[in-house]
PDB file of C-alpha atoms in Angstrom:
ATOM      1  CA  MET G   2       4.375  -2.939 -50.879  1.00 66.00           C
ATOM      2  CA  ASP G   3       2.734   0.470 -50.899  1.00 77.00           C
ATOM      3  CA  LEU G   4      -0.705  -1.137 -51.057  1.00 86.00           C
ATOM      4  CA  ASP G   5      -1.859   1.451 -48.536  1.00 86.00           C
ATOM      5  CA  ALA G   6      -1.039   4.123 -51.126  1.00 89.00           C
ATOM      6  CA  PHE G   7      -3.209   2.353 -53.698  1.00 90.00           C
ATOM      7  CA  ALA G   8      -6.020   2.080 -51.137  1.00 93.00           C
ATOM      8  CA  GLU G   9      -5.766   5.782 -50.282  1.00 93.00           C
ATOM      9  CA  ARG G  10      -5.943   6.636 -53.961  1.00 93.00           C
ATOM     10  CA  PHE G  11      -8.984   4.438 -54.513  1.00 92.00           C
ATOM     11  CA  THR G  12     -10.899   5.657 -51.463  1.00 93.00           C
ATOM     12  CA  SER G  13     -10.104   9.322 -52.087  1.00 94.00           C
ATOM     13  CA  ARG G  14     -11.631   9.187 -55.564  1.00 94.00           C
ATOM     14  CA  LEU G  15     -14.375   6.600 -55.210  1.00 93.00           C
ATOM     15  CA  LYS G  16     -16.995   5.800 -52.594  1.00 93.00           C
ATOM     16  CA  MET G  17     -15.491   2.537 -51.442  1.00 95.00           C
ATOM     17  CA  ALA G  18     -13.738   0.797 -48.580  1.00 96.00           C
ATOM     18  CA  CYS G  19     -10.537  -1.216 -49.039  1.00 97.00           C
ATOM     19  CA  VAL G  20      -9.265  -4.241 -47.160  1.00 96.00           C
ATOM     20  CA  VAL G  21      -5.448  -4.248 -47.299  1.00 95.00           C
ATOM     21  CA  TYR G  22      -3.205  -6.864 -45.706  1.00 94.00           C
ATOM     22  CA  ASP G  23       0.219  -8.501 -45.958  1.00 92.00           C
ATOM     23  CA  ASN G  24       0.142 -12.051 -47.244  1.00 93.00           C
ATOM     24  CA  ARG G  25       0.650 -14.721 -44.601  1.00 93.00           C
ATOM     25  CA  GLY G  26       4.215 -15.165 -43.438  1.00 93.00           C
ATOM     26  CA  LEU G  27       5.294 -11.854 -44.940  1.00 91.00           C
ATOM     27  CA  GLY G  28       5.481  -8.337 -43.532  1.00 86.00           C
ATOM     28  CA  ASP G  29       3.269  -7.850 -40.482  1.00 87.00           C
ATOM     29  CA  SER G  30       1.150 -10.985 -41.019  1.00 92.00           C
ATOM     30  CA  ASP G  31       1.611 -14.132 -38.972  1.00 91.00           C
ATOM     31  CA  ILE G  32       1.744 -17.705 -40.224  1.00 88.00           C
ATOM     32  CA  GLY G  33       0.009 -20.988 -39.503  1.00 82.00           C
ATOM     33  CA  PRO G  34       1.425 -23.468 -36.964  1.00 84.00           C
ATOM     34  CA  GLY G  35       4.493 -25.246 -38.288  1.00 85.00           C
ATOM     35  CA  GLN G  36       4.743 -23.099 -41.407  1.00 90.00           C
ATOM     36  CA  PRO G  37       7.943 -21.123 -42.058  1.00 95.00           C
ATOM     37  CA  ARG G  38       7.985 -17.398 -42.674  1.00 95.00           C
ATOM     38  CA  GLN G  39       8.991 -16.106 -46.104  1.00 96.00           C
ATOM     39  CA  GLU G  40       7.221 -19.049 -47.748  1.00 97.00           C
ATOM     40  CA  ILE G  41       4.851 -18.116 -50.555  1.00 97.00           C
ATOM     41  CA  VAL G  42       2.156 -20.728 -51.113  1.00 97.00           C
ATOM     42  CA  PRO G  43      -0.169 -19.551 -53.898  1.00 98.00           C
ATOM     43  CA  ASP G  44      -3.041 -21.868 -52.942  1.00 97.00           C
ATOM     44  CA  LEU G  45      -3.044 -20.433 -49.411  1.00 96.00           C
ATOM     45  CA  GLN G  46      -2.834 -16.860 -50.687  1.00 97.00           C
ATOM     46  CA  VAL G  47      -5.838 -17.532 -52.921  1.00 98.00           C
ATOM     47  CA  ALA G  48      -7.778 -18.944 -49.954  1.00 97.00           C
ATOM     48  CA  ASP G  49      -6.820 -15.901 -47.885  1.00 97.00           C
ATOM     49  CA  ILE G  50      -8.413 -13.606 -50.472  1.00 98.00           C
ATOM     50  CA  SER G  51     -11.730 -15.400 -50.014  1.00 98.00           C
ATOM     51  CA  ASP G  52     -11.319 -15.036 -46.242  1.00 97.00           C
ATOM     52  CA  ALA G  53     -10.716 -11.313 -46.752  1.00 98.00           C
ATOM     53  CA  ILE G  54     -13.976 -11.152 -48.710  1.00 98.00           C
ATOM     54  CA  THR G  55     -15.785 -12.751 -45.768  1.00 98.00           C
ATOM     55  CA  PHE G  56     -14.218 -10.183 -43.439  1.00 98.00           C
ATOM     56  CA  ALA G  57     -15.282  -7.330 -45.725  1.00 97.00           C
ATOM     57  CA  GLN G  58     -18.847  -8.624 -45.901  1.00 97.00           C
ATOM     58  CA  SER G  59     -19.021  -8.672 -42.106  1.00 97.00           C
ATOM     59  CA  ARG G  60     -18.289  -4.944 -41.869  1.00 97.00           C
ATOM     60  CA  SER G  61     -21.259  -2.630 -41.433  1.00 96.00           C
ATOM     61  CA  GLU G  62     -19.774   0.005 -43.749  1.00 94.00           C
ATOM     62  CA  VAL G  63     -19.459  -2.466 -46.649  1.00 97.00           C
ATOM     63  CA  ASP G  64     -22.218  -3.455 -49.073  1.00 97.00           C
ATOM     64  CA  PRO G  65     -21.811  -7.258 -49.126  1.00 97.00           C
ATOM     65  CA  GLU G  66     -23.328  -7.414 -52.614  1.00 96.00           C
ATOM     66  CA  ARG G  67     -20.755  -5.054 -54.163  1.00 97.00           C
ATOM     67  CA  ILE G  68     -17.433  -6.751 -53.544  1.00 98.00           C
ATOM     68  CA  GLY G  69     -14.573  -6.270 -56.005  1.00 98.00           C
ATOM     69  CA  ILE G  70     -11.066  -7.741 -55.887  1.00 98.00           C
ATOM     70  CA  TRP G  71      -7.869  -6.122 -57.153  1.00 98.00           C
ATOM     71  CA  GLY G  72      -4.440  -7.699 -57.407  1.00 97.00           C
ATOM     72  CA  SER G  73      -1.101  -6.878 -58.990  1.00 96.00           C
ATOM     73  CA  SER G  74       1.695  -9.147 -60.259  1.00 95.00           C
ATOM     74  CA  TYR G  75       1.483 -12.489 -58.373  1.00 96.00           C
ATOM     75  CA  SER G  76      -1.809 -11.429 -56.773  1.00 97.00           C
ATOM     76  CA  GLY G  77      -2.960 -10.255 -60.187  1.00 98.00           C
ATOM     77  CA  GLY G  78      -3.100 -13.926 -61.096  1.00 98.00           C
ATOM     78  CA  HIS G  79      -4.654 -14.923 -57.774  1.00 99.00           C
ATOM     79  CA  VAL G  80      -7.684 -12.680 -58.270  1.00 99.00           C
ATOM     80  CA  LEU G  81      -8.464 -14.409 -61.572  1.00 99.00           C
ATOM     81  CA  ARG G  82      -8.766 -17.751 -59.819  1.00 98.00           C
ATOM     82  CA  VAL G  83     -10.805 -16.291 -56.960  1.00 99.00           C
ATOM     83  CA  GLY G  84     -13.086 -14.486 -59.407  1.00 99.00           C
ATOM     84  CA  ALA G  85     -13.712 -17.750 -61.241  1.00 99.00           C
ATOM     85  CA  VAL G  86     -14.864 -19.714 -58.190  1.00 98.00           C
ATOM     86  CA  ASP G  87     -16.160 -17.174 -55.655  1.00 98.00           C
ATOM     87  CA  ARG G  88     -19.405 -15.650 -56.922  1.00 98.00           C
ATOM     88  CA  ARG G  89     -19.500 -13.140 -54.087  1.00 98.00           C
ATOM     89  CA  VAL G  90     -17.048 -11.219 -56.270  1.00 99.00           C
ATOM     90  CA  LYS G  91     -18.839  -8.750 -58.536  1.00 99.00           C
ATOM     91  CA  VAL G  92     -15.819  -7.389 -60.431  1.00 99.00           C
ATOM     92  CA  VAL G  93     -12.224  -8.559 -60.954  1.00 99.00           C
ATOM     93  CA  LEU G  94      -9.355  -6.121 -61.558  1.00 98.00           C
ATOM     94  CA  SER G  95      -6.039  -7.717 -62.477  1.00 99.00           C
ATOM     95  CA  GLN G  96      -2.921  -5.570 -62.916  1.00 97.00           C
ATOM     96  CA  VAL G  97       0.175  -6.940 -64.717  1.00 97.00           C
ATOM     97  CA  PRO G  98      -0.753 -10.468 -63.632  1.00 98.00           C
ATOM     98  CA  CYS G  99       1.565 -13.439 -63.301  1.00 97.00           C
ATOM     99  CA  LEU G 100      -0.384 -16.008 -65.280  1.00 96.00           C
ATOM    100  CA  ASN G 101       1.636 -19.102 -66.131  1.00 96.00           C
ATOM    101  CA  GLY G 102       4.245 -20.085 -63.576  1.00 96.00           C
ATOM    102  CA  TRP G 103       5.916 -22.703 -65.755  1.00 97.00           C
ATOM    103  CA  GLU G 104       6.470 -20.344 -68.681  1.00 96.00           C
ATOM    104  CA  ASN G 105       7.338 -17.464 -66.380  1.00 95.00           C
ATOM    105  CA  PHE G 106       9.897 -19.517 -64.425  1.00 95.00           C
ATOM    106  CA  ASN G 107      11.649 -20.795 -67.521  1.00 95.00           C
ATOM    107  CA  ARG G 108      11.890 -17.329 -69.023  1.00 93.00           C
ATOM    108  CA  LEU G 109      13.232 -15.730 -65.851  1.00 91.00           C
ATOM    109  CA  VAL G 110      15.662 -18.402 -64.693  1.00 91.00           C
ATOM    110  CA  ARG G 111      18.810 -19.246 -66.634  1.00 89.00           C
ATOM    111  CA  PRO G 112      18.929 -22.898 -67.785  1.00 91.00           C
ATOM    112  CA  ASP G 113      21.987 -23.668 -65.636  1.00 89.00           C
ATOM    113  CA  PHE G 114      20.291 -22.137 -62.583  1.00 90.00           C
ATOM    114  CA  ALA G 115      17.090 -24.044 -63.375  1.00 92.00           C
ATOM    115  CA  GLU G 116      19.039 -27.310 -63.393  1.00 92.00           C
ATOM    116  CA  PHE G 117      20.607 -26.457 -60.037  1.00 91.00           C
ATOM    117  CA  MET G 118      17.219 -25.481 -58.578  1.00 94.00           C
ATOM    118  CA  GLU G 119      15.640 -28.714 -59.790  1.00 95.00           C
ATOM    119  CA  GLY G 120      18.134 -30.657 -57.721  1.00 96.00           C
ATOM    120  CA  GLU G 121      17.482 -28.431 -54.714  1.00 96.00           C
ATOM    121  CA  PHE G 122      13.700 -28.808 -55.158  1.00 97.00           C
ATOM    122  CA  GLN G 123      14.175 -32.558 -54.712  1.00 97.00           C
ATOM    123  CA  LYS G 124      16.600 -32.227 -51.798  1.00 98.00           C
ATOM    124  CA  ASP G 125      14.663 -29.661 -49.745  1.00 98.00           C
ATOM    125  CA  PRO G 126      11.726 -31.911 -48.676  1.00 97.00           C
ATOM    126  CA  LEU G 127      14.119 -34.509 -47.254  1.00 98.00           C
ATOM    127  CA  ASP G 128      16.061 -31.836 -45.404  1.00 97.00           C
ATOM    128  CA  ARG G 129      12.836 -30.463 -43.924  1.00 97.00           C
ATOM    129  CA  ALA G 130      11.699 -33.945 -42.903  1.00 96.00           C
ATOM    130  CA  ALA G 131      15.017 -34.360 -41.090  1.00 98.00           C
ATOM    131  CA  GLY G 132      14.283 -31.223 -39.082  1.00 96.00           C
ATOM    132  CA  ASN G 133      16.541 -28.838 -40.973  1.00 97.00           C
ATOM    133  CA  ALA G 134      15.581 -25.274 -41.851  1.00 96.00           C
ATOM    134  CA  PRO G 135      13.927 -24.765 -45.252  1.00 98.00           C
ATOM    135  CA  ALA G 136      16.303 -23.859 -48.067  1.00 98.00           C
ATOM    136  CA  ALA G 137      16.091 -20.188 -49.005  1.00 97.00           C
ATOM    137  CA  ILE G 138      17.022 -18.013 -51.971  1.00 96.00           C
ATOM    138  CA  LYS G 139      17.427 -14.269 -52.366  1.00 95.00           C
ATOM    139  CA  VAL G 140      14.526 -12.417 -53.958  1.00 94.00           C
ATOM    140  CA  VAL G 141      16.939 -10.139 -55.842  1.00 92.00           C
ATOM    141  CA  ASP G 142      20.718  -9.987 -56.196  1.00 92.00           C
ATOM    142  CA  GLU G 143      22.915  -7.197 -57.502  1.00 88.00           C
ATOM    143  CA  ASN G 144      25.115  -9.825 -59.144  1.00 88.00           C
ATOM    144  CA  PRO G 145      23.420 -10.984 -62.381  1.00 76.00           C
ATOM    145  CA  LEU G 146      25.475 -14.190 -62.242  1.00 81.00           C
ATOM    146  CA  ALA G 147      23.976 -15.201 -58.901  1.00 89.00           C
ATOM    147  CA  PRO G 148      20.665 -17.099 -58.641  1.00 91.00           C
ATOM    148  CA  SER G 149      17.668 -15.202 -57.293  1.00 92.00           C
ATOM    149  CA  ALA G 150      13.883 -15.439 -57.416  1.00 93.00           C
ATOM    150  CA  LEU G 151      13.470 -12.278 -59.514  1.00 92.00           C
ATOM    151  CA  PRO G 152      16.638 -11.938 -61.622  1.00 89.00           C
ATOM    152  CA  THR G 153      15.816  -8.699 -63.459  1.00 87.00           C
ATOM    153  CA  PRO G 154      17.455  -5.267 -63.064  1.00 86.00           C
ATOM    154  CA  ASP G 155      14.139  -3.505 -62.465  1.00 85.00           C
ATOM    155  CA  SER G 156      13.280  -5.987 -59.693  1.00 88.00           C
ATOM    156  CA  TYR G 157      16.575  -5.220 -57.963  1.00 86.00           C
ATOM    157  CA  ASP G 158      16.060  -1.477 -58.314  1.00 86.00           C
ATOM    158  CA  PHE G 159      12.554  -1.681 -56.868  1.00 84.00           C
ATOM    159  CA  PHE G 160      13.222  -3.935 -53.905  1.00 84.00           C
ATOM    160  CA  ARG G 161      16.707  -2.861 -52.825  1.00 78.00           C
ATOM    161  CA  LYS G 162      16.669   0.814 -53.754  1.00 76.00           C
ATOM    162  CA  LEU G 163      13.018   1.824 -53.352  1.00 75.00           C
ATOM    163  CA  TRP G 164      11.296  -0.623 -51.032  1.00 72.00           C
ATOM    164  CA  ALA G 165      13.950  -1.898 -48.608  1.00 71.00           C
ATOM    165  CA  PRO G 166      14.948   1.556 -47.246  1.00 75.00           C
ATOM    166  CA  LYS G 167      11.415   2.260 -46.030  1.00 74.00           C
ATOM    167  CA  SER G 168      10.349  -1.168 -44.765  1.00 75.00           C
ATOM    168  CA  ALA G 169      11.444  -4.237 -42.832  1.00 77.00           C
ATOM    169  CA  TRP G 170      11.411  -6.234 -46.066  1.00 82.00           C
ATOM    170  CA  LYS G 171      13.575  -9.363 -45.990  1.00 90.00           C
ATOM    171  CA  ASN G 172      15.478 -10.289 -49.138  1.00 93.00           C
ATOM    172  CA  GLU G 173      14.708 -13.993 -49.191  1.00 96.00           C
ATOM    173  CA  VAL G 174      11.983 -16.538 -49.781  1.00 97.00           C
ATOM    174  CA  THR G 175      12.028 -20.270 -49.265  1.00 98.00           C
ATOM    175  CA  LEU G 176      13.159 -22.308 -52.238  1.00 97.00           C
ATOM    176  CA  LYS G 177       9.828 -24.125 -52.085  1.00 98.00           C
ATOM    177  CA  SER G 178       8.181 -20.805 -52.938  1.00 98.00           C
ATOM    178  CA  LEU G 179       9.828 -20.985 -56.373  1.00 97.00           C
ATOM    179  CA  GLU G 180       8.827 -24.609 -56.859  1.00 98.00           C
ATOM    180  CA  LEU G 181       5.208 -23.725 -56.070  1.00 98.00           C
ATOM    181  CA  PHE G 182       5.399 -20.657 -58.302  1.00 98.00           C
ATOM    182  CA  ARG G 183       6.531 -22.823 -61.221  1.00 97.00           C
ATOM    183  CA  ALA G 184       3.493 -25.101 -60.803  1.00 98.00           C
ATOM    184  CA  HIS G 185       0.995 -22.233 -60.419  1.00 97.00           C
ATOM    185  CA  ASP G 186      -1.214 -21.529 -63.459  1.00 98.00           C
ATOM    186  CA  PRO G 187      -4.044 -19.064 -62.757  1.00 98.00           C
ATOM    187  CA  SER G 188      -4.544 -18.565 -66.504  1.00 98.00           C
ATOM    188  CA  ALA G 189      -6.334 -21.923 -66.527  1.00 98.00           C
ATOM    189  CA  TRP G 190      -9.240 -20.259 -64.687  1.00 98.00           C
ATOM    190  CA  ILE G 191      -9.647 -17.117 -66.759  1.00 99.00           C
ATOM    191  CA  HIS G 192     -12.411 -18.404 -69.041  1.00 98.00           C
ATOM    192  CA  ARG G 193     -14.494 -19.273 -65.966  1.00 99.00           C
ATOM    193  CA  ILE G 194     -14.667 -15.721 -64.572  1.00 99.00           C
ATOM    194  CA  SER G 195     -17.589 -14.750 -66.825  1.00 99.00           C
ATOM    195  CA  PRO G 196     -20.265 -13.482 -66.223  1.00 98.00           C
ATOM    196  CA  THR G 197     -18.321 -11.478 -63.609  1.00 99.00           C
ATOM    197  CA  PRO G 198     -16.772  -8.419 -65.329  1.00 99.00           C
ATOM    198  CA  LEU G 199     -12.983  -8.497 -65.762  1.00 99.00           C
ATOM    199  CA  LEU G 200     -10.533  -5.628 -66.227  1.00 99.00           C
ATOM    200  CA  MET G 201      -6.952  -6.643 -66.981  1.00 99.00           C
ATOM    201  CA  THR G 202      -4.218  -4.003 -67.137  1.00 98.00           C
ATOM    202  CA  VAL G 203      -1.113  -5.127 -69.031  1.00 97.00           C
ATOM    203  CA  ALA G 204       2.252  -3.364 -69.321  1.00 95.00           C
ATOM    204  CA  GLU G 205       4.161  -3.000 -72.572  1.00 92.00           C
ATOM    205  CA  ASN G 206       7.357  -5.054 -72.892  1.00 87.00           C
ATOM    206  CA  ASP G 207       7.014  -6.610 -69.437  1.00 90.00           C
ATOM    207  CA  VAL G 208       9.713  -9.210 -68.757  1.00 85.00           C
ATOM    208  CA  LEU G 209       8.744 -10.027 -65.172  1.00 89.00           C
ATOM    209  CA  THR G 210       5.104 -10.810 -65.967  1.00 93.00           C
ATOM    210  CA  PRO G 211       5.426 -11.257 -69.739  1.00 94.00           C
ATOM    211  CA  THR G 212       3.091  -9.185 -71.880  1.00 95.00           C
ATOM    212  CA  ASP G 213       2.486 -11.919 -74.453  1.00 96.00           C
ATOM    213  CA  LEU G 214       1.384 -14.408 -71.792  1.00 96.00           C
ATOM    214  CA  ALA G 215      -1.065 -11.863 -70.386  1.00 97.00           C
ATOM    215  CA  LEU G 216      -2.531 -11.039 -73.796  1.00 97.00           C
ATOM    216  CA  GLU G 217      -2.873 -14.716 -74.689  1.00 98.00           C
ATOM    217  CA  ALA G 218      -4.716 -15.412 -71.445  1.00 98.00           C
ATOM    218  CA  TYR G 219      -6.922 -12.353 -71.920  1.00 98.00           C
ATOM    219  CA  SER G 220      -7.944 -13.643 -75.349  1.00 98.00           C
ATOM    220  CA  ARG G 221      -9.437 -16.682 -73.599  1.00 98.00           C
ATOM    221  CA  ALA G 222     -11.447 -14.623 -71.128  1.00 99.00           C
ATOM    222  CA  ARG G 223     -15.126 -14.311 -71.938  1.00 98.00           C
ATOM    223  CA  GLU G 224     -17.245 -11.193 -71.902  1.00 98.00           C
ATOM    224  CA  PRO G 225     -17.785  -8.884 -70.159  1.00 99.00           C
ATOM    225  CA  LYS G 226     -14.164  -7.793 -70.236  1.00 98.00           C
TER     226      LYS G 226
END
């Protein structure tokens, strides 16, 4: 999602190299055996970041002792967890991070939709075990009365009006992606990042990755920050 533009900006202004990739099962990236596409598994995405660090360290043009990680939104939370456990990382930059999946889910999803999804969360594993295709849900929907993964007007404007026309983006994720998102809590790791320096960039009045959740998590981070 325009990550190449961020990389070009970084490398044009700073003496650095950037590793940019699509997360597994999305965009141009492949997926592991037996895993469906359009399924977002945060634990696997976190592990993939550490694999990307290994790849970067193997490159002759990269100083293996000066590795930084940058992530935005969902990945903005991922880099906090990686920075807490992978000491090869020398700086963590987190932009508008998604920090507490449970709180985030219950703020984004209407209570009646949440009740419906809870039933589907329980039904989907049995359907998969029976050999059926994974249940899926739209990422965004023009109809505010329809369930979607990101039910905000700005999400619809970004994905359908700005991103979809210039990419092969697919407007769906597996329902399990939402269940895993709800259980994901990278804020639990933030106090363990120190002594690695942390920069967190937070938007004002953010409803998709709520500002108050980001500021609360940041207050628990230790110096240097």
